[in-house]
Every structure is written in structure tokens, then in C-alpha cells.
Amino acid sequence: MPGEEHSTTAALPPPQTLRGTELRCPLRKATKRDPHPHPPMLPCPKWPPAPPPPPFCSRTRESPAPWRGAGRLQVGRARRGPALPARSGDKMSHRKFSAPRHGSLGFLPRKRSSRHRGKVKSFPKDDPSKPVHLTAFLGYKAGMTHIVREVDRPGSKVNKKEVVEAVTIVETPPMVIVGVVGYVETPRGLRSFKTIFAEHISDECKRRFYKNWHKSKKKAFTKYCKKWQDEEGKKQLEKDFNSMKKYCQVIRVMAHTQMRLLPLRQKKSHLMEIQVNGGTVAEKVDWAREKLEQQVPVSTVFGQDEMIDVIGVTKGKGYKGVTSRWHTKKLPRKTHRGLRKVACIGAWHPARVAFSVARAGQKGYHHRTEINKKIYKIGQGYQIKDGKLIKNNASTDYDLSDKSINPLGGFVHYGEVTNDFIMLKGCVVGTKKRVLTLRKSLLVQTKRRALEKIDLKFIDTTSKFGHGRFQTAEEKKSFMGPLKKDRIAKEEAA
């Protein structure tokens, strides 16, 4: 009738339920599931609303969505026992194993170092309350041996017990100070303000300023040294020292090693700037001025049981593959075209190889800084006392035998250590004969291992070429008896 909404609905049959609780209008178009056609018509608003979906059941995993069927179960894996509640992040992974990346990206690029000597990129923070002192030194790696000591660590299982530990011997002949450098602090960092060299500089230091010493005229510092002789030059030097005290905040000295004291072929010394810490700026400048052309032993820089940092260049290995260079896992034995490779070096797109993918290339000869190396012993070199050569620098309170730190036959590929040396716990970077930069620690040491007192009982001096059995040459001679070469020498002498 006119005035009633949807008057034709009074004669319609009741709604049909086709799929579970899903309601359909009987007047819709014919479909494959509903082949009985009806005239098209809008859904009737007078029909009763669809029943609410049943609550979600965790045991049967029944779907609450009406478009999936109210009574239909989701197809899934069969479970034994009660089913667990579903989690939002409970999705199947693409693989069932963990493969973290191999190698650190913090040391990229892994290429050959541009410098042979370790560079100090940060010196310890200055403390004016302490006396004036140097913060770094240069040494040369001689080799390794082992020691026996008693552990002083209450509460530990090895407390009051003897342990055997590997140590490295670093020969550290005295360094010579030949210059003073003053720096001023700017918003962009330190800037060198003034550099003053000593009057006399040795040839082994001058060689560092030449590419080819043999072909050069060897005239370095010939004009500069005249400043120290005439009155005008002395006034200028005095003015420079005073201006350095007035304007500079950081004072460093230039010191070089003495290659003539070492059993090395090289004649060109290693030169570096060493920061002077402690005291005021004026005290630092005065201290550096007094030490010009003087030798500084390592015992004045480091102390017994101190923790230091070792900076150097590692041993070179050449061009290596990914298995050796990055320690990636080898592929299975039957892999086609090699197994010491990375199976996938990246996706199709982006069509580039990422920098983080392990690739073959240079291994070794990298610049590295190793922190917290404990000093077990600071030994003295050979000395002449009462006309006799004293070599006894490896005996202890428990081992009273007269012997030097050198093993029988000397250190392999190095020779004999005749100068002052430092004994460090463990190994250090580089090969034998390589120069190492020793720096005071940047950290405040508070751990018990760092503060532990080292009491050496025994230092091994057997031959490092093979299986050594004798500590000294006298011990070997007494055990082996007279040799043929001894008899021949005795006959020739007679």
C-alpha cells in the first residue's frame, strides 16, 4: 500500500539459511550455489538481525568470523594434549637455525695499514696533581716464553697455587728526546703552535727525514742548530719557550729510538710524539727543555704490575679467501665449484653487493690497539760492573741460577736481548722485530686481576728452536759432557 515501506515484503517467504549462520535474501540473483532465481530486491530491514558469532574457543580453535562459517574448524596441525592459546607473533620462520654474521664490521676496510708503526690516537687524560711524566714508549717485539708464578687471588680455586703463563718479551732501549711541540686547543681540535728541536740530532734520527739517506747531502738541521749558538737565535728560542708556556694547553716531546743498540738491520730510527702529562704547562715545558738530547729509560714511564695498551700492526697474511679472512662456515663436501665460499652474496635487487658481505681480500697487516696488557717484569739490560759483564736479569727469589732473559741460542728470528725489556702477559700483535707503541692505560683500573701483585717464581730460558731441555749452557754442558768441538778447540789451543 502507498504509505507503507516495502509493502511487497509481506508476501515473501522466510529467509533461508544457506551457509551456517549467514543470511541471504531470497530475492537475490541466481548463483551457482542458489540456482533458484528471484527478482532483484534490496535486503529487507524488517528481517531479524543475524545471530552474534560464537566466542573464540582456544581448544577447538573455532573461528569467530561469520564469513568463514560459524561451526567450521580451521585446518591446522594435529596437537597432542590441550591446544595452547594463539599468540600474535607465533608465525613460522623461513628457517629453523640461527646464523649470525661472521666477522666484525667495525674494522672495515680490512686493507694494508698505511703506517708501519702504531699510532697513538688518544693519550691519557691529563692530571695536573701528578708529577710530570711521559705517557708512551716504543719497543721491539723479541719473542715469547713462559713463566711460573703463584696466584694471589683469595676466594679463587687457584689461590696460592702455581700457574704457568705465556709472556712476551719486548726490548725497550732508552729513547732520546730531540724536540718539544706545543699545541693549542681550538673548536676543531688541537693545532700545533710551536715546534723546537734540540741542538744536536744523531744521524739515525736524521735518516727518518730522508727517503734515501745514501744519495742525500745529509744537511738536515745544519742551519737550525746554529740557533743554539748565536745570541739572536738564543733570544728567539727563549721567546718561543715563553710563548709556549703562555698559550699552549698540551705539550708533547719528540723522541726517537736507538737502532744501533738493537740486533736489527735497520738504521733509520722510529720517531714519535709523546704527550707529557702532570704538573702545569710551565712545568711541562721546563721538564721537556731539561730532557733535550737526554736518554729516557722505560722504567721512568711504566711501573711493575701496571696495565698498559699495545698499539701496532698485525702480522701480514696476504690475499685470503672468505673462510680464512672472515671465518665463514665451509659448504658441504659435494658443493659444485668450490666449498670455501659464501653461497649467496646478496639478493637480485638491489643489484649490488653490500659492503657487509664477506669477500676475499687482504688479511693481516692491520693497525690494531690491544688494551689491558699486564706488565709482569721490567728488566735491566746487560751492565758492566767492576769490569765484568753482568747478564743476570732472569733470576728470581726462587730460581737463583745465573742466567739472562735470552733462551739458549737467542730468540728465534730476533737475536739476543741486551737492553732493558718489558715482560707482558700473553701475546701481542706483529711479528718479531716489529716496532710496538706502548701507551699508558686510558682507563682507571679497579678489577682485582689488574691490581694483583705478580710474584715470579721461574722464567723459562730453554731453546725456542725445538724442544728445549736445558735452562743454561752450563747445565747442558754438565749433562752432555765434553763435545767434539770442545776437544778440537782444546787441542788447537795447546
GROMACS .gro file of C-alpha atoms in nm:
model
  494
    1MET     CA    1   0.000   0.000   0.000
    2PRO     CA    2   0.117   0.354  -0.053
    3GLY     CA    3   0.242   0.480   0.282
    4GLU     CA    4   0.396   0.151   0.394
    5GLU     CA    5   0.762   0.086   0.337
    6HIS     CA    6   0.841  -0.224   0.137
    7SER     CA    7   0.486  -0.343   0.124
    8THR     CA    8   0.580  -0.633  -0.100
    9THR     CA    9   0.777  -0.798   0.178
   10ALA     CA   10   0.465  -0.922   0.349
   11ALA     CA   11   0.422  -1.195   0.090
   12LEU     CA   12   0.786  -1.309   0.091
   13PRO     CA   13   0.886  -1.643   0.235
   14PRO     CA   14   1.104  -1.653   0.547
   15PRO     CA   15   1.476  -1.600   0.490
   16GLN     CA   16   1.684  -1.905   0.405
   17THR     CA   17   1.997  -2.008   0.592
   18LEU     CA   18   2.246  -2.144   0.339
   19ARG     CA   19   2.597  -2.141   0.490
   20GLY     CA   20   2.590  -2.179   0.864
   21THR     CA   21   2.452  -1.860   1.015
   22GLU     CA   22   2.496  -1.649   0.701
   23LEU     CA   23   2.164  -1.495   0.598
   24ARG     CA   24   2.071  -1.442   0.237
   25CYS     CA   25   1.781  -1.262   0.081
   26PRO     CA   26   1.558  -1.496  -0.124
   27LEU     CA   27   1.509  -1.228  -0.389
   28ARG     CA   28   1.873  -1.209  -0.498
   29LYS     CA   29   2.003  -1.310  -0.839
   30ALA     CA   30   2.055  -1.674  -0.913
   31THR     CA   31   2.404  -1.806  -0.835
   32LYS     CA   32   2.575  -2.142  -0.865
   33ARG     CA   33   2.504  -2.215  -0.500
   34ASP     CA   34   2.150  -2.070  -0.519
   35PRO     CA   35   2.009  -2.175  -0.860
   36HIS     CA   36   1.652  -2.051  -0.787
   37PRO     CA   37   1.623  -1.702  -0.937
   38HIS     CA   38   1.424  -1.430  -0.768
   39PRO     CA   39   1.355  -1.075  -0.873
   40PRO     CA   40   1.633  -0.842  -0.755
   41MET     CA   41   1.548  -0.660  -0.439
   42LEU     CA   42   1.724  -0.478  -0.158
   43PRO     CA   43   1.768  -0.666   0.169
   44CYS     CA   44   1.469  -0.619   0.388
   45PRO     CA   45   1.533  -0.417   0.702
   46LYS     CA   46   1.248  -0.593   0.883
   47TRP     CA   47   1.422  -0.926   0.891
   48PRO     CA   48   1.565  -1.025   1.226
   49PRO     CA   49   1.938  -0.949   1.261
   50ALA     CA   50   2.192  -1.226   1.223
   51PRO     CA   51   2.287  -1.403   1.546
   52PRO     CA   52   2.619  -1.290   1.702
   53PRO     CA   53   2.926  -1.503   1.624
   54PRO     CA   54   3.015  -1.765   1.883
   55PRO     CA   55   3.304  -1.685   2.120
   56PHE     CA   56   3.653  -1.795   2.020
   57CYS     CA   57   3.744  -2.133   2.165
   58SER     CA   58   4.115  -2.195   2.228
   59ARG     CA   59   4.072  -2.570   2.250
   60THR     CA   60   3.896  -2.622   1.916
   61ARG     CA   61   4.031  -2.306   1.750
   62GLU     CA   62   3.677  -2.235   1.623
   63SER     CA   63   3.663  -1.930   1.402
   64PRO     CA   64   3.453  -1.634   1.524
   65ALA     CA   65   3.428  -1.487   1.173
   66PRO     CA   66   3.086  -1.542   1.014
   67TRP     CA   67   3.230  -1.530   0.662
   68ARG     CA   68   3.434  -1.843   0.740
   69GLY     CA   69   3.144  -2.042   0.875
   70ALA     CA   70   3.029  -2.037   1.234
   71GLY     CA   71   3.075  -2.404   1.300
   72ARG     CA   72   3.377  -2.466   1.075
   73LEU     CA   73   3.717  -2.555   1.226
   74GLN     CA   74   4.041  -2.409   1.095
   75VAL     CA   75   4.262  -2.661   0.925
   76GLY     CA   76   4.586  -2.695   1.119
   77ARG     CA   77   4.836  -2.938   1.259
   78ALA     CA   78   4.711  -3.205   1.494
   79ARG     CA   79   4.815  -3.138   1.853
   80ARG     CA   80   4.867  -3.382   2.131
   81GLY     CA   81   4.714  -3.265   2.453
   82PRO     CA   82   4.535  -2.937   2.506
   83ALA     CA   83   4.598  -2.674   2.242
   84LEU     CA   84   4.786  -2.362   2.350
   85PRO     CA   85   4.637  -2.017   2.306
   86ALA     CA   86   4.735  -1.847   1.984
   87ARG     CA   87   4.993  -1.567   2.001
   88SER     CA   88   5.013  -1.266   1.776
   89GLY     CA   89   5.379  -1.331   1.683
   90ASP     CA   90   5.351  -1.709   1.657
   91LYS     CA   91   5.444  -1.737   1.289
   92MET     CA   92   5.657  -1.993   1.120
   93SER     CA   93   6.007  -1.872   1.034
   94HIS     CA   94   6.170  -1.922   0.698
   95ARG     CA   95   6.445  -2.125   0.862
   96LYS     CA   96   6.496  -2.314   1.184
   97PHE     CA   97   6.859  -2.224   1.259
   98SER     CA   98   7.048  -1.915   1.367
   99ALA     CA   99   7.337  -1.786   1.160
  100PRO     CA  100   7.482  -1.463   1.299
  101ARG     CA  101   7.715  -1.275   1.068
  102HIS     CA  102   8.082  -1.368   1.073
  103GLY     CA  103   8.343  -1.105   1.144
  104SER     CA  104   8.312  -0.754   1.281
  105LEU     CA  105   8.221  -0.462   1.057
  106GLY     CA  106   8.388  -0.222   1.298
  107PHE     CA  107   8.730  -0.284   1.145
  108LEU     CA  108   8.645  -0.209   0.783
  109PRO     CA  109   8.816  -0.161   0.546
  110ARG     CA  110   9.041  -0.461   0.600
  111LYS     CA  111   9.332  -0.336   0.396
  112ARG     CA  112   9.704  -0.297   0.446
  113SER     CA  113   9.795  -0.036   0.705
  114SER     CA  114   9.935   0.290   0.571
  115ARG     CA  115  10.182   0.311   0.861
  116HIS     CA  116  10.426   0.056   0.997
  117ARG     CA  117  10.450   0.199   1.348
  118GLY     CA  118  10.146   0.201   1.574
  119LYS     CA  119   9.990   0.545   1.606
  120VAL     CA  120   9.858   0.677   1.937
  121LYS     CA  121   9.520   0.828   1.852
  122SER     CA  122   9.431   0.917   2.212
  123PHE     CA  123   9.662   0.991   2.502
  124PRO     CA  124   9.555   0.953   2.867
  125LYS     CA  125   9.371   1.241   3.025
  126ASP     CA  126   9.600   1.491   3.194
  127ASP     CA  127   9.603   1.518   3.574
  128PRO     CA  128   9.790   1.830   3.697
  129SER     CA  129   9.810   1.690   4.051
  130LYS     CA  130  10.055   1.418   3.942
  131PRO     CA  131  10.426   1.476   3.872
  132VAL     CA  132  10.541   1.536   3.515
  133HIS     CA  133  10.577   1.210   3.321
  134LEU     CA  134  10.562   1.059   2.973
  135THR     CA  135  10.261   0.857   2.860
  136ALA     CA  136  10.403   0.631   2.588
  137PHE     CA  137  10.716   0.447   2.475
  138LEU     CA  138  10.847   0.245   2.180
  139GLY     CA  139  10.969  -0.114   2.194
  140TYR     CA  140  11.054  -0.405   1.966
  141LYS     CA  141  10.900  -0.749   1.987
  142ALA     CA  142  11.165  -1.013   2.058
  143GLY     CA  143  10.971  -1.332   2.120
  144MET     CA  144  10.776  -1.536   2.374
  145THR     CA  145  10.848  -1.769   2.662
  146HIS     CA  146  10.662  -1.890   2.970
  147ILE     CA  147  10.684  -1.828   3.342
  148VAL     CA  148  10.569  -1.988   3.667
  149ARG     CA  149  10.410  -1.771   3.933
  150GLU     CA  150  10.198  -1.803   4.244
  151VAL     CA  151   9.847  -1.660   4.218
  152ASP     CA  152   9.736  -1.418   4.489
  153ARG     CA  153   9.360  -1.417   4.446
  154PRO     CA  154   9.168  -1.503   4.768
  155GLY     CA  155   8.849  -1.695   4.701
  156SER     CA  156   8.971  -1.836   4.369
  157LYS     CA  157   9.039  -2.204   4.309
  158VAL     CA  158   9.395  -2.125   4.203
  159ASN     CA  159   9.471  -1.904   4.502
  160LYS     CA  160   9.816  -1.979   4.648
  161LYS     CA  161   9.882  -2.222   4.364
  162GLU     CA  162  10.141  -2.213   4.089
  163VAL     CA  163  10.030  -2.143   3.734
  164VAL     CA  164  10.218  -2.146   3.404
  165GLU     CA  165  10.151  -1.850   3.174
  166ALA     CA  166  10.282  -1.734   2.838
  167VAL     CA  167  10.460  -1.399   2.825
  168THR     CA  168  10.607  -1.176   2.553
  169ILE     CA  169  10.946  -1.006   2.575
  170VAL     CA  170  10.957  -0.652   2.429
  171GLU     CA  171  11.302  -0.493   2.410
  172THR     CA  172  11.287  -0.126   2.505
  173PRO     CA  173  11.623   0.055   2.480
  174PRO     CA  174  11.624   0.413   2.615
  175MET     CA  175  11.469   0.676   2.389
  176VAL     CA  176  11.630   1.012   2.312
  177ILE     CA  177  11.425   1.334   2.329
  178VAL     CA  178  11.509   1.570   2.041
  179GLY     CA  179  11.220   1.818   2.032
  180VAL     CA  180  10.928   1.988   2.203
  181VAL     CA  181  10.589   2.058   2.041
  182GLY     CA  182  10.320   2.284   2.186
  183TYR     CA  183   9.952   2.260   2.096
  184VAL     CA  184   9.660   2.497   2.146
  185GLU     CA  185   9.301   2.379   2.178
  186THR     CA  186   9.063   2.503   1.909
  187PRO     CA  187   8.695   2.428   1.838
  188ARG     CA  188   8.817   2.185   1.571
  189GLY     CA  189   9.072   2.008   1.788
  190LEU     CA  190   9.440   2.055   1.864
  191ARG     CA  191   9.655   2.280   1.647
  192SER     CA  192  10.034   2.283   1.665
  193PHE     CA  193  10.157   2.617   1.793
  194LYS     CA  194  10.536   2.586   1.809
  195THR     CA  195  10.800   2.319   1.746
  196ILE     CA  196  11.151   2.341   1.889
  197PHE     CA  197  11.428   2.092   1.805
  198ALA     CA  198  11.744   2.017   2.001
  199GLU     CA  199  12.088   2.142   1.902
  200HIS     CA  200  12.241   1.800   1.834
  201ILE     CA  201  12.049   1.530   1.649
  202SER     CA  202  12.201   1.191   1.568
  203ASP     CA  203  12.224   1.052   1.216
  204GLU     CA  204  11.987   0.766   1.293
  205CYS     CA  205  11.721   1.028   1.369
  206LYS     CA  206  11.807   1.239   1.063
  207ARG     CA  207  11.760   0.933   0.843
  208ARG     CA  208  11.388   0.950   0.926
  209PHE     CA  209  11.362   1.281   0.736
  210TYR     CA  210  11.509   1.135   0.414
  211LYS     CA  211  11.376   0.890   0.160
  212ASN     CA  212  11.728   0.790   0.053
  213TRP     CA  213  11.998   0.879   0.304
  214HIS     CA  214  12.282   0.749   0.087
  215LYS     CA  215  12.203   0.977  -0.209
  216SER     CA  216  12.119   1.283   0.001
  217LYS     CA  217  12.354   1.564   0.102
  218LYS     CA  218  12.286   1.495   0.472
  219LYS     CA  219  12.235   1.863   0.555
  220ALA     CA  220  11.921   1.833   0.765
  221PHE     CA  221  11.915   2.069   1.068
  222THR     CA  222  12.253   2.226   0.976
  223LYS     CA  223  12.103   2.575   0.974
  224TYR     CA  224  11.862   2.513   1.260
  225CYS     CA  225  12.135   2.405   1.504
  226LYS     CA  226  12.305   2.744   1.463
  227LYS     CA  227  12.014   2.897   1.655
  228TRP     CA  228  12.157   2.748   1.972
  229GLN     CA  229  12.498   2.912   1.911
  230ASP     CA  230  12.444   3.282   1.828
  231GLU     CA  231  12.281   3.538   2.058
  232GLU     CA  232  11.993   3.623   1.825
  233GLY     CA  233  11.895   3.257   1.798
  234LYS     CA  234  11.909   3.206   2.173
  235LYS     CA  235  11.680   3.504   2.228
  236GLN     CA  236  11.435   3.365   1.972
  237LEU     CA  237  11.438   3.021   2.136
  238GLU     CA  238  11.379   3.175   2.477
  239LYS     CA  239  11.089   3.372   2.332
  240ASP     CA  240  10.944   3.055   2.179
  241PHE     CA  241  10.962   2.867   2.510
  242ASN     CA  242  10.791   3.154   2.693
  243SER     CA  243  10.515   3.182   2.433
  244MET     CA  244  10.464   2.806   2.459
  245LYS     CA  245  10.414   2.840   2.834
  246LYS     CA  246  10.168   3.124   2.782
  247TYR     CA  247   9.943   2.999   2.503
  248CYS     CA  248   9.971   2.617   2.481
  249GLN     CA  249   9.749   2.370   2.663
  250VAL     CA  250   9.913   2.043   2.550
  251ILE     CA  251  10.287   1.973   2.549
  252ARG     CA  252  10.445   1.680   2.367
  253VAL     CA  253  10.807   1.577   2.316
  254MET     CA  254  10.962   1.423   2.007
  255ALA     CA  255  11.163   1.112   2.093
  256HIS     CA  256  11.337   0.852   1.877
  257THR     CA  257  11.468   0.502   1.936
  258GLN     CA  258  11.834   0.398   1.923
  259MET     CA  259  11.864   0.145   1.643
  260ARG     CA  260  12.238   0.096   1.695
  261LEU     CA  261  12.164  -0.079   2.025
  262LEU     CA  262  11.935  -0.337   1.865
  263PRO     CA  263  12.022  -0.657   1.675
  264LEU     CA  264  11.834  -0.530   1.370
  265ARG     CA  265  11.945  -0.446   1.021
  266GLN     CA  266  11.754  -0.119   1.007
  267LYS     CA  267  11.948   0.202   1.074
  268LYS     CA  268  11.664   0.452   1.048
  269SER     CA  269  11.518   0.517   1.392
  270HIS     CA  270  11.148   0.544   1.473
  271LEU     CA  271  11.038   0.893   1.573
  272MET     CA  272  10.714   0.980   1.752
  273GLU     CA  273  10.547   1.248   1.962
  274ILE     CA  274  10.482   1.154   2.323
  275GLN     CA  275  10.244   1.359   2.533
  276VAL     CA  276  10.370   1.496   2.864
  277ASN     CA  277  10.115   1.473   3.146
  278GLY     CA  278  10.118   1.600   3.503
  279GLY     CA  279  10.200   1.939   3.651
  280THR     CA  280  10.132   2.279   3.499
  281VAL     CA  281  10.213   2.379   3.141
  282ALA     CA  282  10.519   2.573   3.258
  283GLU     CA  283  10.648   2.269   3.448
  284LYS     CA  284  10.597   2.052   3.140
  285VAL     CA  285  10.791   2.292   2.917
  286ASP     CA  286  11.075   2.316   3.170
  287TRP     CA  287  11.086   1.938   3.207
  288ALA     CA  288  11.097   1.887   2.830
  289ARG     CA  289  11.368   2.152   2.792
  290GLU     CA  290  11.586   1.982   3.052
  291LYS     CA  291  11.543   1.641   2.886
  292LEU     CA  292  11.653   1.756   2.539
  293GLU     CA  293  11.928   1.529   2.398
  294GLN     CA  294  11.897   1.301   2.701
  295GLN     CA  295  11.803   0.936   2.722
  296VAL     CA  296  11.480   0.833   2.892
  297PRO     CA  297  11.463   0.470   3.018
  298VAL     CA  298  11.142   0.274   3.012
  299SER     CA  299  11.145   0.232   3.391
  300THR     CA  300  11.063   0.604   3.428
  301VAL     CA  301  10.749   0.568   3.214
  302PHE     CA  302  10.593   0.239   3.329
  303GLY     CA  303  10.592   0.053   3.658
  304GLN     CA  304  10.574  -0.303   3.782
  305ASP     CA  305  10.229  -0.469   3.767
  306GLU     CA  306  10.088  -0.183   3.556
  307MET     CA  307   9.822  -0.232   3.288
  308ILE     CA  308   9.919  -0.078   2.954
  309ASP     CA  309   9.796  -0.072   2.594
  310VAL     CA  310   9.989  -0.211   2.298
  311ILE     CA  311   9.946  -0.045   1.957
  312GLY     CA  312  10.093  -0.197   1.645
  313VAL     CA  313  10.041  -0.356   1.306
  314THR     CA  314   9.946  -0.723   1.291
  315LYS     CA  315  10.131  -0.994   1.104
  316GLY     CA  316  10.054  -0.986   0.732
  317LYS     CA  317   9.889  -1.291   0.571
  318GLY     CA  318   9.844  -1.174   0.212
  319TYR     CA  319   9.539  -1.229  -0.010
  320LYS     CA  320   9.300  -1.475   0.156
  321GLY     CA  321   8.959  -1.624   0.086
  322VAL     CA  322   8.643  -1.575   0.288
  323THR     CA  323   8.689  -1.887   0.502
  324SER     CA  324   9.026  -1.768   0.631
  325ARG     CA  325   8.954  -1.395   0.625
  326TRP     CA  326   8.604  -1.389   0.775
  327HIS     CA  327   8.581  -1.742   0.925
  328THR     CA  328   8.261  -1.826   0.741
  329LYS     CA  329   8.135  -2.183   0.751
  330LYS     CA  330   8.252  -2.417   0.480
  331LEU     CA  331   7.986  -2.552   0.245
  332PRO     CA  332   7.907  -2.926   0.224
  333ARG     CA  333   8.160  -3.156   0.062
  334LYS     CA  334   7.966  -3.217  -0.261
  335THR     CA  335   7.917  -2.847  -0.335
  336HIS     CA  336   7.971  -2.760  -0.700
  337ARG     CA  337   8.253  -2.519  -0.788
  338GLY     CA  338   8.416  -2.493  -0.451
  339LEU     CA  339   8.312  -2.504  -0.090
  340ARG     CA  340   8.530  -2.236   0.077
  341LYS     CA  341   8.291  -1.968  -0.043
  342VAL     CA  342   7.986  -1.765   0.054
  343ALA     CA  343   7.687  -1.937  -0.105
  344CYS     CA  344   7.475  -1.624  -0.150
  345ILE     CA  345   7.636  -1.281  -0.174
  346GLY     CA  346   7.308  -1.091  -0.195
  347ALA     CA  347   6.963  -1.053  -0.347
  348TRP     CA  348   6.878  -0.990  -0.712
  349HIS     CA  349   6.770  -0.639  -0.619
  350PRO     CA  350   6.931  -0.417  -0.513
  351ALA     CA  351   7.164  -0.528  -0.789
  352ARG     CA  352   7.476  -0.460  -0.585
  353VAL     CA  353   7.692  -0.648  -0.337
  354ALA     CA  354   7.655  -0.496   0.009
  355PHE     CA  355   7.965  -0.384   0.194
  356SER     CA  356   7.879  -0.618   0.481
  357VAL     CA  357   7.906  -0.935   0.271
  358ALA     CA  358   8.220  -1.138   0.336
  359ARG     CA  359   8.456  -1.127   0.038
  360ALA     CA  360   8.810  -1.240  -0.033
  361GLY     CA  361   9.092  -0.990   0.008
  362GLN     CA  362   9.379  -0.874   0.227
  363LYS     CA  363   9.423  -1.041   0.565
  364GLY     CA  364   9.669  -0.915   0.823
  365TYR     CA  365   9.896  -0.612   0.839
  366HIS     CA  366   9.615  -0.417   1.004
  367HIS     CA  367   9.657  -0.140   1.261
  368ARG     CA  368   9.524  -0.260   1.596
  369THR     CA  369   9.516  -0.141   1.958
  370GLU     CA  370   9.509  -0.404   2.233
  371ILE     CA  371   9.423  -0.276   2.579
  372ASN     CA  372   9.498  -0.402   2.930
  373LYS     CA  373   9.824  -0.594   2.893
  374LYS     CA  374   9.978  -0.651   3.235
  375ILE     CA  375  10.348  -0.588   3.296
  376TYR     CA  376  10.498  -0.890   3.471
  377LYS     CA  377  10.855  -0.761   3.482
  378ILE     CA  378  11.066  -0.461   3.383
  379GLY     CA  379  11.417  -0.597   3.338
  380GLN     CA  380  11.751  -0.425   3.305
  381GLY     CA  381  11.987  -0.487   3.017
  382TYR     CA  382  12.344  -0.607   3.029
  383GLN     CA  383  12.561  -0.398   3.261
  384ILE     CA  384  12.934  -0.368   3.326
  385LYS     CA  385  13.013  -0.379   3.697
  386ASP     CA  386  13.369  -0.384   3.830
  387GLY     CA  387  13.495  -0.460   3.481
  388LYS     CA  388  13.266  -0.762   3.442
  389LEU     CA  389  12.965  -0.803   3.216
  390ILE     CA  390  12.657  -0.875   3.425
  391LYS     CA  391  12.387  -1.072   3.239
  392ASN     CA  392  12.185  -1.195   3.534
  393ASN     CA  393  11.841  -1.046   3.462
  394ALA     CA  394  11.620  -1.357   3.461
  395SER     CA  395  11.680  -1.499   3.807
  396THR     CA  396  11.411  -1.479   4.075
  397ASP     CA  397  11.390  -1.523   4.451
  398TYR     CA  398  11.306  -1.889   4.394
  399ASP     CA  399  11.538  -1.956   4.098
  400LEU     CA  400  11.883  -1.829   4.192
  401SER     CA  401  12.061  -1.958   3.882
  402ASP     CA  402  12.272  -1.701   3.698
  403LYS     CA  403  12.102  -1.661   3.360
  404SER     CA  404  11.981  -1.392   3.123
  405ILE     CA  405  11.638  -1.348   2.975
  406ASN     CA  406  11.763  -1.484   2.641
  407PRO     CA  407  11.686  -1.850   2.571
  408LEU     CA  408  11.962  -2.081   2.453
  409GLY     CA  409  12.052  -1.971   2.101
  410GLY     CA  410  11.868  -1.640   2.141
  411PHE     CA  411  11.514  -1.555   2.042
  412VAL     CA  412  11.420  -1.714   1.711
  413HIS     CA  413  11.432  -1.467   1.420
  414TYR     CA  414  11.540  -1.188   1.653
  415GLY     CA  415  11.864  -1.250   1.839
  416GLU     CA  416  11.971  -1.157   2.190
  417VAL     CA  417  11.805  -0.900   2.414
  418THR     CA  418  12.086  -0.689   2.564
  419ASN     CA  419  11.891  -0.374   2.660
  420ASP     CA  420  11.609  -0.302   2.901
  421PHE     CA  421  11.298  -0.508   2.834
  422ILE     CA  422  10.935  -0.539   2.938
  423MET     CA  423  10.765  -0.873   3.003
  424LEU     CA  424  10.395  -0.862   2.910
  425LYS     CA  425  10.134  -1.124   2.984
  426GLY     CA  426  10.011  -1.314   2.678
  427CYS     CA  427  10.080  -1.231   2.317
  428VAL     CA  428  10.098  -0.901   2.130
  429VAL     CA  429  10.038  -0.803   1.768
  430GLY     CA  430  10.300  -0.820   1.497
  431THR     CA  431  10.599  -1.032   1.407
  432LYS     CA  432  10.939  -1.047   1.568
  433LYS     CA  433  11.147  -0.730   1.520
  434ARG     CA  434  10.831  -0.520   1.471
  435VAL     CA  435  10.811  -0.187   1.647
  436LEU     CA  436  10.533  -0.157   1.907
  437THR     CA  437  10.390   0.151   2.072
  438LEU     CA  438  10.333   0.107   2.445
  439ARG     CA  439  10.084   0.351   2.598
  440LYS     CA  440   9.958   0.410   2.947
  441SER     CA  441   9.604   0.285   3.001
  442LEU     CA  442   9.318   0.527   2.935
  443LEU     CA  443   9.102   0.359   3.200
  444VAL     CA  444   9.100   0.360   3.577
  445GLN     CA  445   9.189   0.004   3.678
  446THR     CA  446   8.971  -0.130   3.960
  447LYS     CA  447   8.949  -0.505   3.897
  448ARG     CA  448   9.135  -0.747   4.117
  449ARG     CA  449   9.325  -0.902   3.827
  450ALA     CA  450   9.455  -0.559   3.727
  451LEU     CA  451   9.567  -0.473   4.080
  452GLU     CA  452   9.719  -0.814   4.157
  453LYS     CA  453  10.086  -0.823   4.256
  454ILE     CA  454  10.295  -1.051   4.038
  455ASP     CA  455  10.546  -1.277   4.213
  456LEU     CA  456  10.751  -1.464   3.954
  457LYS     CA  457  10.900  -1.794   4.063
  458PHE     CA  458  11.058  -1.915   3.741
  459ILE     CA  459  11.135  -1.781   3.392
  460ASP     CA  460  11.193  -2.038   3.120
  461THR     CA  461  11.511  -1.989   2.913
  462THR     CA  462  11.524  -2.316   2.722
  463SER     CA  463  11.583  -2.314   2.349
  464LYS     CA  464  11.283  -2.196   2.149
  465PHE     CA  465  11.403  -2.382   1.842
  466GLY     CA  466  11.266  -2.730   1.905
  467HIS     CA  467  11.206  -2.898   2.240
  468GLY     CA  468  11.446  -2.729   2.478
  469ARG     CA  469  11.563  -2.924   2.785
  470PHE     CA  470  11.832  -2.707   2.940
  471GLN     CA  471  11.800  -2.367   3.103
  472THR     CA  472  12.163  -2.258   3.067
  473ALA     CA  473  12.466  -2.355   2.860
  474GLU     CA  474  12.645  -2.477   3.175
  475GLU     CA  475  12.357  -2.711   3.256
  476LYS     CA  476  12.367  -2.854   2.906
  477LYS     CA  477  12.744  -2.899   2.917
  478SER     CA  478  12.735  -3.077   3.252
  479PHE     CA  479  12.468  -3.317   3.128
  480MET     CA  480  12.601  -3.386   2.777
  481GLY     CA  481  12.969  -3.398   2.874
  482PRO     CA  482  13.257  -3.268   2.661
  483LEU     CA  483  13.176  -3.241   2.293
  484LYS     CA  484  13.397  -3.300   1.991
  485LYS     CA  485  13.421  -2.929   1.918
  486ASP     CA  486  13.546  -2.871   2.273
  487ARG     CA  487  13.819  -3.131   2.228
  488ILE     CA  488  13.926  -2.980   1.895
  489ALA     CA  489  13.936  -2.632   2.044
  490LYS     CA  490  14.144  -2.758   2.334
  491GLU     CA  491  14.392  -2.927   2.100
  492GLU     CA  492  14.425  -2.614   1.887
  493ALA     CA  493  14.487  -2.403   2.195
  494ALA     CA  494  14.758  -2.644   2.312
   0.00000   0.00000   0.00000
